[in-house]
Coordinates of C-alpha atoms in Angstrom, one line a residue:
Chain P
X1 CA 43.4 160.1 44.5
X2 CA 46.9 161.1 45.6
X3 CA 48.3 158.0 44.0
X4 CA 46.8 158.7 40.6
X5 CA 48.4 162.1 40.7
X6 CA 51.9 160.6 41.4
X7 CA 51.4 158.1 38.5
X8 CA 50.6 161.0 36.2
X9 CA 53.7 163.0 37.3
X10 CA 55.8 160.0 36.7
X11 CA 54.4 159.3 33.3
X12 CA 54.8 163.0 32.3
X13 CA 58.4 162.9 33.5
X14 CA 58.9 159.7 31.4
X15 CA 57.5 161.2 28.2
X16 CA 59.4 164.4 28.6
X17 CA 62.7 162.5 29.0
X18 CA 62.0 160.1 26.1
X19 CA 61.0 162.8 23.8
X20 CA 63.9 165.1 24.6
X21 CA 66.3 162.3 23.9
X22 CA 64.6 161.5 20.6
X23 CA 64.9 165.1 19.7
X24 CA 68.5 165.2 20.6
X25 CA 69.3 162.1 18.5
X26 CA 67.1 162.9 15.5
X27 CA 66.5 166.6 15.3
X28 CA 70.0 167.3 13.9
X29 CA 69.3 164.8 11.1
X30 CA 66.0 166.5 10.2
X31 CA 67.7 169.8 10.1
X32 CA 70.5 168.3 8.0
X33 CA 67.9 167.2 5.4
X34 CA 66.1 170.5 5.5
X35 CA 69.3 172.5 5.2
X36 CA 70.4 170.3 2.3
X37 CA 67.4 171.6 0.3
X38 CA 68.1 175.3 0.7
X39 CA 70.3 177.7 -1.1
X40 CA 73.5 179.0 0.7
X41 CA 72.0 182.5 1.0
X42 CA 68.8 181.1 2.7
X43 CA 70.9 179.0 5.1
X44 CA 73.0 182.0 6.2
X45 CA 69.9 184.2 6.5
X46 CA 67.8 181.9 8.7
X47 CA 69.1 178.4 9.3
X48 CA 65.7 177.0 10.3
X49 CA 63.2 178.5 7.9
X50 CA 61.7 176.4 5.1
X51 CA 63.3 177.0 1.7
X52 CA 61.3 178.9 -0.9
X53 CA 61.9 176.2 -3.4
X54 CA 63.3 172.8 -2.5
X55 CA 66.7 172.8 -4.1
X56 CA 67.0 169.1 -5.2
X57 CA 69.7 170.2 -7.5
X58 CA 72.1 170.5 -4.5
X59 CA 72.3 166.8 -4.6
X60 CA 73.2 166.7 -8.2
X61 CA 75.7 169.5 -7.7
X62 CA 77.3 167.7 -4.7
X63 CA 77.6 164.4 -6.7
X64 CA 79.3 166.4 -9.4
X65 CA 81.6 168.6 -7.3
X66 CA 83.1 165.8 -5.2
X67 CA 82.7 163.0 -7.7
X68 CA 80.5 161.2 -5.2
X69 CA 79.3 158.7 -7.8
X70 CA 82.7 157.1 -8.1
X71 CA 83.1 157.3 -4.3
X72 CA 79.8 155.5 -3.7
X73 CA 80.8 152.7 -6.1
X74 CA 84.2 152.4 -4.4
X75 CA 82.5 152.2 -1.0
X76 CA 80.0 149.6 -2.2
X77 CA 82.7 147.4 -3.8
X78 CA 85.0 147.6 -0.9
X79 CA 82.3 147.1 1.8
X80 CA 80.6 144.2 0.1
X81 CA 83.8 142.4 -0.7
X82 CA 85.2 142.9 2.8
X83 CA 81.9 141.7 4.3
X84 CA 81.8 138.6 2.1
X85 CA 85.4 137.7 2.9
X86 CA 85.0 138.5 6.5
X87 CA 81.9 136.3 6.9
X88 CA 83.5 133.5 4.9
X89 CA 86.7 133.4 6.9
X90 CA 85.2 134.0 10.3
X91 CA 82.4 131.4 9.7
X92 CA 85.0 128.8 8.6
X93 CA 87.0 129.5 11.7
X94 CA 83.9 129.6 13.9
X95 CA 82.7 126.3 12.4
X96 CA 86.0 124.7 13.3
X97 CA 86.0 126.1 16.8
X98 CA 82.4 125.5 17.7
X99 CA 81.9 122.0 16.3
X100 CA 85.2 120.2 16.8
X101 CA 87.7 119.6 19.5
X102 CA 91.4 120.1 18.7
X103 CA 94.5 121.2 20.5
X104 CA 94.7 124.9 21.2
X105 CA 91.1 125.6 20.3
X106 CA 90.3 127.6 23.5
X107 CA 93.4 129.6 23.2
X108 CA 92.6 130.4 19.6
X109 CA 89.1 131.5 20.4
X110 CA 90.2 133.6 23.4
X111 CA 93.0 135.3 21.5
X112 CA 90.8 136.2 18.5
X113 CA 87.9 137.5 20.7
X114 CA 90.4 139.5 22.9
X115 CA 91.1 141.4 19.7
X116 CA 87.7 143.2 20.3
X117 CA 89.4 145.0 23.2
X118 CA 92.5 146.2 21.4
X119 CA 92.3 149.9 20.7
X120 CA 93.2 149.4 17.0
X121 CA 93.6 153.1 16.2
X122 CA 96.8 153.0 18.2
X123 CA 98.2 150.8 15.4
X124 CA 97.8 153.2 12.5
X125 CA 101.5 153.6 11.8
X126 CA 102.2 149.8 11.8
X127 CA 99.1 149.3 9.5
X128 CA 100.5 151.9 7.2
X129 CA 103.9 150.2 7.1
X130 CA 102.4 146.7 6.6
X131 CA 100.2 147.8 3.8
X132 CA 103.1 149.6 2.1
X133 CA 105.3 146.6 2.6
X134 CA 102.7 144.4 0.9
X135 CA 102.6 146.9 -2.0
X136 CA 98.9 147.5 -1.3
X137 CA 98.9 151.2 -0.6
X138 CA 96.2 153.0 -2.5
X139 CA 94.5 149.8 -3.7
X140 CA 91.0 148.5 -3.0
X141 CA 92.5 145.1 -2.0
X142 CA 94.5 146.8 0.8
X143 CA 91.4 148.4 2.4
X144 CA 89.4 145.2 1.9
X145 CA 92.0 143.1 3.8
X146 CA 92.2 145.7 6.6
X147 CA 88.4 145.9 7.0
X148 CA 88.1 142.1 6.8
X149 CA 90.7 141.8 9.6
X150 CA 89.3 144.6 11.8
X151 CA 85.9 143.0 11.9
X152 CA 87.2 139.5 12.4
X153 CA 87.0 139.3 16.3
X154 CA 83.4 140.4 16.5
X155 CA 82.2 138.2 13.6
X156 CA 84.1 135.1 14.8
X157 CA 82.6 135.7 18.3
X158 CA 79.0 136.1 17.0
X159 CA 79.2 133.1 14.6
X160 CA 80.9 130.8 17.1
X161 CA 78.1 131.4 19.6
X162 CA 75.6 130.8 16.9
X163 CA 77.1 127.6 15.6
X164 CA 77.3 126.3 19.2
X165 CA 73.5 126.8 19.5
X166 CA 72.7 124.5 16.5
X167 CA 71.8 121.0 17.8
X168 CA 74.6 118.4 17.4
X169 CA 72.2 115.7 16.2
X170 CA 71.8 117.2 12.8
X171 CA 75.5 117.2 12.1
X172 CA 76.0 113.8 13.5
X173 CA 73.3 112.4 11.3
X174 CA 75.0 113.9 8.2
X175 CA 78.3 112.5 9.4
X176 CA 76.9 109.0 9.5
X177 CA 75.4 109.6 6.0
X178 CA 79.0 110.1 4.9
X179 CA 79.1 113.9 4.6
X180 CA 82.7 115.0 4.8
X181 CA 84.1 118.1 6.6
X182 CA 83.6 120.5 3.7
X183 CA 80.1 119.5 2.8
X184 CA 79.1 119.5 6.4
X185 CA 80.1 123.1 6.5
X186 CA 78.6 124.1 3.2
X187 CA 75.5 121.9 3.0
X188 CA 74.5 121.5 6.6
X189 CA 75.8 124.3 8.8
X190 CA 75.8 127.4 6.6
X191 CA 72.1 127.0 5.6
X192 CA 71.2 126.6 9.3
X193 CA 73.3 129.5 10.3
X194 CA 71.7 132.1 8.0
X195 CA 70.3 134.2 10.8
X196 CA 73.7 134.3 12.5
X197 CA 75.4 135.1 9.2
X198 CA 72.9 137.9 8.6
X199 CA 73.7 139.4 12.0
X200 CA 77.4 139.3 11.6
X201 CA 77.2 140.5 8.0
X202 CA 75.1 143.5 8.9
X203 CA 77.5 144.5 11.6
X204 CA 80.4 144.1 9.2
X205 CA 78.8 146.0 6.4
X206 CA 78.0 148.9 8.6
X207 CA 81.5 148.9 10.0
X208 CA 83.1 148.9 6.5
X209 CA 80.7 151.5 5.1
X210 CA 81.3 153.9 8.0
X211 CA 85.1 153.4 8.4
X212 CA 87.1 156.6 8.1
X213 CA 90.6 156.5 9.5
X214 CA 92.0 153.6 7.5
X215 CA 90.4 154.9 4.4
X216 CA 92.2 158.2 4.9
X217 CA 95.4 156.4 5.9
X218 CA 95.7 153.8 3.2
X219 CA 94.3 155.5 0.0
X220 CA 95.2 158.7 -1.8
X221 CA 93.6 158.7 -5.3
X222 CA 90.0 159.6 -6.0
X223 CA 89.6 156.3 -8.0
X224 CA 90.1 154.3 -4.8
X225 CA 88.8 156.7 -2.1
X226 CA 85.6 155.8 -0.1
X227 CA 82.7 158.0 0.5
X228 CA 83.3 158.7 4.2
X229 CA 86.7 160.1 3.4
X230 CA 85.3 161.8 0.3
X231 CA 82.8 163.9 2.2
X232 CA 85.5 165.3 4.4
X233 CA 86.6 167.2 1.2
X234 CA 83.7 169.5 2.1
X235 CA 85.3 170.4 5.5
X236 CA 88.1 172.3 3.8
X237 CA 87.9 175.7 5.4
X238 CA 88.0 177.6 2.2
X239 CA 85.1 175.8 0.9
X240 CA 81.8 177.6 1.2
X241 CA 79.2 175.4 -0.5
X242 CA 77.5 174.5 2.8
X243 CA 74.4 173.1 1.3
X244 CA 76.5 170.9 -1.0
X245 CA 78.2 169.6 2.1
X246 CA 74.8 168.8 3.7
X247 CA 73.6 167.0 0.6
X248 CA 76.8 165.0 0.5
X249 CA 76.5 164.0 4.1
X250 CA 72.9 162.9 3.5
X251 CA 74.0 160.8 0.6
X252 CA 76.7 159.2 2.7
X253 CA 74.5 158.1 5.6
X254 CA 71.6 156.7 3.6
X255 CA 73.0 153.3 2.9
X256 CA 73.9 152.4 6.5
X257 CA 70.6 153.7 7.8
X258 CA 68.7 151.7 5.1
X259 CA 70.6 148.5 6.1
X260 CA 69.9 149.1 9.7
X261 CA 66.2 149.7 9.2
X262 CA 66.0 146.5 7.0
X263 CA 67.9 144.3 9.5
X264 CA 67.3 146.1 12.8
X265 CA 66.1 143.1 14.7
X266 CA 69.3 141.3 13.6
X267 CA 71.5 144.2 14.6
X268 CA 69.9 144.5 18.0
X269 CA 69.9 140.8 18.8
X270 CA 73.5 140.5 17.6
X271 CA 74.6 143.5 19.6
X272 CA 73.1 142.0 22.8
X273 CA 74.1 138.4 22.2
X274 CA 77.7 139.6 21.5
X275 CA 78.0 142.0 24.4
X276 CA 76.0 140.6 27.2
X277 CA 78.2 137.5 27.3
X278 CA 81.5 139.2 26.4
Chain W
X1 CA 82.7 116.0 17.2
X2 CA 85.6 113.5 16.6
X3 CA 87.7 114.1 13.6
X4 CA 88.7 111.6 11.0
X5 CA 92.4 111.6 10.2
X6 CA 91.9 113.0 6.7
X7 CA 89.8 115.8 8.1
X8 CA 92.5 117.4 10.1
X9 CA 93.9 118.9 7.0
X10 CA 90.5 120.5 6.2
X11 CA 90.3 121.8 9.8
X12 CA 93.7 123.5 9.3
X13 CA 92.6 124.9 6.0
X14 CA 89.4 126.3 7.7
X15 CA 91.2 128.1 10.5
X16 CA 94.2 129.2 8.4
X17 CA 92.7 132.4 6.8
X18 CA 91.5 133.8 10.1
X19 CA 94.8 133.0 11.8
X20 CA 96.8 134.6 9.0
X21 CA 94.6 137.8 9.1
X22 CA 94.8 137.9 12.8
X23 CA 98.6 137.5 12.8
X24 CA 99.0 140.1 10.0
X25 CA 96.8 142.8 11.5
X26 CA 96.8 142.2 15.2
X27 CA 99.9 140.4 16.5
X28 CA 102.4 141.7 14.0
X29 CA 101.4 145.4 14.3
X30 CA 101.5 145.2 18.1
X31 CA 105.0 143.7 18.1
X32 CA 106.1 146.2 15.5
X33 CA 104.6 149.0 17.5
X34 CA 106.6 148.0 20.6
X35 CA 109.9 147.4 18.8
X36 CA 109.9 150.6 16.7
X37 CA 108.8 152.7 19.7
X38 CA 112.4 152.5 20.9
X39 CA 113.9 153.8 17.6
X40 CA 113.9 157.1 15.8
X41 CA 112.4 155.4 12.7
X42 CA 111.3 158.0 10.1
X43 CA 110.2 155.7 7.3
X44 CA 113.7 155.4 5.8
X45 CA 116.1 154.5 8.5
X46 CA 115.9 153.6 12.2
X47 CA 118.3 153.7 15.0
X48 CA 117.9 152.4 18.5
X49 CA 117.4 155.4 20.9
X50 CA 116.2 153.7 24.0
X51 CA 113.5 155.5 26.0
X52 CA 114.1 158.9 24.3
X53 CA 110.7 158.8 22.6
X54 CA 108.9 158.2 25.8
X55 CA 110.7 160.8 27.8
X56 CA 110.2 163.4 25.0
X57 CA 106.5 162.6 24.8
X58 CA 105.9 162.7 28.5
X59 CA 107.6 166.0 28.8
X60 CA 105.4 167.5 26.1
X61 CA 102.5 169.5 27.3
X62 CA 100.3 168.7 24.2
X63 CA 100.8 165.0 24.7
X64 CA 99.8 165.2 28.4
X65 CA 96.8 167.2 27.3
X66 CA 95.9 164.5 24.8
X67 CA 96.0 161.9 27.6
X68 CA 93.9 164.0 30.0
X69 CA 91.4 164.8 27.3
X70 CA 91.0 161.1 26.4
X71 CA 90.5 160.4 30.1
X72 CA 88.0 163.2 30.2
X73 CA 86.0 161.7 27.4
X74 CA 86.1 158.3 29.1
X75 CA 85.0 159.7 32.5
X76 CA 82.1 161.7 31.0
X77 CA 80.9 158.7 29.0
X78 CA 81.0 156.5 32.1
X79 CA 79.5 159.0 34.5
X80 CA 77.0 160.9 32.2
X81 CA 76.2 159.0 29.0
X82 CA 75.8 155.5 30.4
X83 CA 73.7 156.6 33.5
X84 CA 71.5 158.6 31.1
X85 CA 71.2 155.6 28.9
X86 CA 70.2 153.6 32.0
X87 CA 67.4 156.0 32.8
X88 CA 66.1 155.8 29.2
X89 CA 66.4 152.0 29.3
X90 CA 64.4 151.8 32.6
X91 CA 61.7 154.0 31.1
X92 CA 61.5 151.9 27.9
X93 CA 61.5 148.7 29.9
X94 CA 57.9 149.3 30.7
X95 CA 57.3 148.3 27.1
X96 CA 54.4 150.7 26.8
X97 CA 53.1 151.5 23.4
X98 CA 55.6 152.5 20.8
X99 CA 58.7 151.5 22.7
X100 CA 60.2 149.8 19.7
X101 CA 60.0 153.0 17.7
X102 CA 61.9 154.9 20.4
X103 CA 64.5 152.1 20.5
X104 CA 65.0 152.3 16.7
X105 CA 65.1 156.0 16.5
X106 CA 67.5 156.4 19.4
X107 CA 69.9 153.8 17.9
X108 CA 70.2 155.7 14.6
X109 CA 73.2 157.8 15.5
X110 CA 75.1 154.6 16.2
X111 CA 74.7 153.3 12.6
X112 CA 75.7 156.6 11.0
X113 CA 79.4 157.0 10.4
X114 CA 81.4 159.0 12.9
X115 CA 82.6 161.2 10.0
X116 CA 79.1 162.2 9.0
X117 CA 78.1 162.8 12.7
X118 CA 81.2 164.9 13.2
X119 CA 80.4 167.0 10.1
X120 CA 76.8 167.3 11.1
X121 CA 77.6 168.6 14.6
X122 CA 80.3 170.8 13.4
X123 CA 77.6 172.5 11.3
X124 CA 75.2 172.6 14.3
X125 CA 77.9 174.5 16.2
X126 CA 78.9 176.7 13.3
X127 CA 79.0 180.4 14.1
X128 CA 77.5 181.6 10.8
X129 CA 74.6 179.3 10.2
X130 CA 74.6 176.8 13.1
X131 CA 71.4 175.8 14.7
X132 CA 72.8 175.8 18.2
X133 CA 73.3 179.6 18.3
X134 CA 70.0 180.1 16.5
X135 CA 68.0 178.1 19.1
X136 CA 69.8 179.8 22.0
X137 CA 68.8 183.1 20.5
X138 CA 65.2 182.1 20.2
X139 CA 65.0 181.1 23.9
X140 CA 66.6 184.4 24.9
X141 CA 70.4 184.1 25.1
X142 CA 71.2 186.9 22.7
X143 CA 74.9 187.0 23.6
X144 CA 75.6 183.9 21.6
X145 CA 75.1 185.5 18.2
X146 CA 78.0 184.5 16.0
X147 CA 79.6 182.6 18.9
X148 CA 82.2 180.1 17.7
X149 CA 81.7 177.1 20.0
X150 CA 84.4 174.9 18.6
X151 CA 86.9 177.7 17.9
X152 CA 86.9 179.0 21.4
X153 CA 89.3 177.7 24.0
X154 CA 86.7 177.8 26.7
X155 CA 83.9 175.9 25.1
X156 CA 85.5 173.6 22.5
X157 CA 85.8 170.6 24.9
X158 CA 82.4 171.1 26.4
X159 CA 80.8 171.3 22.9
X160 CA 82.5 168.1 21.9
X161 CA 81.4 166.3 25.0
X162 CA 77.9 167.8 24.7
X163 CA 77.2 166.4 21.3
X164 CA 78.6 162.9 22.2
X165 CA 75.4 162.5 24.3
X166 CA 73.6 161.6 21.1
X167 CA 75.2 158.1 21.5
X168 CA 72.9 157.3 24.5
X169 CA 70.9 154.9 22.3
X170 CA 73.7 152.3 21.9
X171 CA 74.1 151.7 25.6
X172 CA 70.3 151.9 26.1
X173 CA 69.7 149.1 23.6
X174 CA 72.2 146.8 25.4
X175 CA 70.6 147.4 28.8
X176 CA 67.1 147.3 27.5
X177 CA 67.7 143.8 26.0
X178 CA 68.8 142.7 29.5
X179 CA 65.5 143.8 31.0
X180 CA 63.6 141.4 28.7
X181 CA 65.0 138.5 30.7
X182 CA 63.6 139.7 34.0
X183 CA 60.9 137.4 35.3
X184 CA 57.4 138.9 35.8
X185 CA 57.2 137.3 39.2
X186 CA 59.2 140.2 40.7
X187 CA 56.8 142.7 39.4
X188 CA 53.7 140.7 40.4
X189 CA 55.0 140.5 43.9
X190 CA 55.8 144.3 43.9
X191 CA 52.3 145.0 42.7
X192 CA 50.8 143.0 45.5
X193 CA 52.9 145.1 47.9
X194 CA 51.5 148.2 46.3
X195 CA 54.8 149.5 44.8
X196 CA 54.6 152.4 42.4
X197 CA 56.1 152.2 38.9
X198 CA 59.0 154.4 40.1
X199 CA 59.8 152.1 43.0
X200 CA 59.6 149.0 40.7
X201 CA 62.1 150.7 38.3
X202 CA 64.6 151.7 41.0
X203 CA 64.4 148.7 43.4
X204 CA 63.8 145.8 41.0
X205 CA 64.8 146.6 37.4
X206 CA 67.9 148.7 38.0
X207 CA 69.6 146.2 40.4
X208 CA 68.9 143.3 38.1
X209 CA 70.6 144.9 35.1
X210 CA 73.6 146.1 37.1
X211 CA 76.1 143.7 35.4
X212 CA 75.1 145.0 32.0
X213 CA 75.4 148.6 33.3
X214 CA 79.0 147.9 34.2
X215 CA 79.6 146.2 30.9
X216 CA 78.4 149.4 29.2
X217 CA 80.8 151.5 31.2
X218 CA 83.7 149.3 30.0
X219 CA 82.5 149.6 26.4
X220 CA 82.1 153.3 26.8
X221 CA 85.7 153.6 28.1
X222 CA 87.1 151.6 25.2
X223 CA 85.2 153.5 22.6
X224 CA 86.3 156.9 23.9
X225 CA 89.9 155.9 24.2
X226 CA 90.2 155.2 20.5
X227 CA 88.0 157.9 19.2
X228 CA 89.4 160.0 16.3
X229 CA 86.9 161.3 13.8
X230 CA 85.1 163.8 16.0
X231 CA 88.2 165.6 17.2
X232 CA 90.0 165.3 13.8
X233 CA 87.1 166.6 11.8
X234 CA 85.5 169.1 14.2
X235 CA 88.5 170.9 15.8
X236 CA 91.6 169.0 14.5
X237 CA 92.8 169.1 18.1
X238 CA 92.6 172.9 18.3
X239 CA 92.2 175.6 19.4
X240 CA 95.7 175.7 20.9
X241 CA 95.8 171.9 21.3
X242 CA 93.0 172.3 23.8
X243 CA 91.0 169.3 22.4
X244 CA 93.9 167.1 21.4
X245 CA 93.4 163.3 21.8
X246 CA 95.8 160.4 21.5
X247 CA 94.9 159.1 18.1
X248 CA 94.9 162.6 16.5
X249 CA 98.3 163.1 18.2
X250 CA 99.6 159.8 16.6
X251 CA 98.2 160.9 13.3
X252 CA 100.1 164.2 13.5
X253 CA 103.3 162.4 14.3
X254 CA 102.7 160.2 11.3
X255 CA 102.2 163.1 9.0
X256 CA 105.6 164.6 10.0
X257 CA 107.3 161.2 9.6
X258 CA 108.2 160.8 13.2
X259 CA 107.1 157.2 13.1
X260 CA 109.1 156.0 16.1
X261 CA 107.7 158.8 18.3
X262 CA 104.1 158.1 17.0
X263 CA 104.5 154.4 17.9
X264 CA 105.7 155.3 21.4
X265 CA 102.5 157.2 21.7
X266 CA 100.6 154.2 20.5
X267 CA 102.3 152.0 23.1
X268 CA 101.3 154.4 25.8
X269 CA 97.7 154.4 24.5
X270 CA 97.6 150.6 24.6
X271 CA 99.0 150.5 28.1
X272 CA 96.4 153.1 29.2
X273 CA 93.7 151.0 27.7
X274 CA 94.9 147.8 29.4
X275 CA 95.3 149.7 32.7
X276 CA 91.7 151.1 32.5
X277 CA 90.3 147.7 31.7
X278 CA 92.1 146.1 34.6
X279 CA 91.0 148.8 37.0
X280 CA 87.4 148.7 35.9
X281 CA 87.3 144.9 36.1
X282 CA 88.6 145.0 39.6
X283 CA 86.3 147.8 40.7
X284 CA 83.2 146.3 39.0
X285 CA 83.8 142.7 39.7
X286 CA 83.7 143.2 43.5
X287 CA 80.4 145.1 42.9
X288 CA 78.8 142.5 40.6
X289 CA 79.2 139.5 42.8
X290 CA 78.1 141.3 46.0

């Protein structure tokens, strides 16, 4: 009897803890969505009450006021191209490292993956100078190159581990059949590595979409600017369209949450495969 | 796999883009950072000034405040966020009904951009319409009406640290994945001995994921050293430089064109990062292989 009681206490404790953490993580988002559907007067009057009428036009207004449409397109173009290039380059490098022996291979792999530990934000001034030197300031290409490089260590690490796990026999058979280096990569390895590519690609896309400091550092015009930097326009202290700000934040977070929900198993396995070993 | 002679060229072509990018955005900037940190480079000209940048920085109160704040972030993450994540991971490790839902939901703050989280929590703490004051009032703390959490010297840091607990999910997921590899034999043996669930969590699961717990501490320290968006967007380092952190400090130097000085701050930041990593490795290694 006593034992049953203690089990019950423990499971009550467990649910209280779990539910309070869930509330902490998610409740602000629910409030964000609720607040984005009110009027400014309703928000100041009572931040938590339901609005009288759901103000879906806040979203249209926010799109209009901050030019969010253009910013979303910029973010999509920059994130997808940076993800594509990053995955192409890092999978090529990972293929070379994982499936071949050559001089300096281990040094190369160690050096690139050690990049994960470099606090890159310390390098904002050199980045600014390099991008200016290359004449890429305020261009999409500049941001794409930077994002591609910043994600390189993680992608190369995930993909190298993945390529190593593919059985050697498949490649050896194709080698005997006369497949050369390039077609072994494109025709044999890439199709087999699709789960690994998806993992690394999801990571890279979320990284690019969410990136803020380089977007602020390396762009200045609204035609180039990304959405994460764009929403900070609403933090201007003389700006009082609070509900518009909430709507803009909701718009900016939807794509990365959608990608995560779609690929969540990939994100979680990638995260653990990448970090448990590293 | 052995390479044919003609394939060596292809191998070089395959590793070339990654090496170029790595050189251009990792090696070159770090060298550049070190070299210019000894000059008074302002974007136009640069003269060698020796250690002047460093001595000026280390004599500046706001810079020291930035370092201590960064360390403060790192320590709270290591001593509060990661242990809390461990508790949640242990509870979800029972894999009772719905654990995947909890995992997904708790991970969501991690996939949302830091800029959006910063703006969301700045709104939560807002004095006019923020939910924090509103909820405090409901549970009976009426003195917090119109209290400005982020604008007040006394509470700004605490508010920043407080909200950062929403990142528990990230570390939890890493530790939870490690528990999947624990053999059922341990638990079967414990069941025969009549162990309670609590005892199984504390004496079996927790020790077996110790190495991952330490890994999470290292990750937490790295992330908190380079954080920028929260402070920049929520308080901009204020009030009175109270919440300043290193990257925001570097950003401010950049915006007044003191590039050499900013790079010296960057060098100090990288050195602090390296020192923290070495210390943690040393501390945790002796623990892990005990």
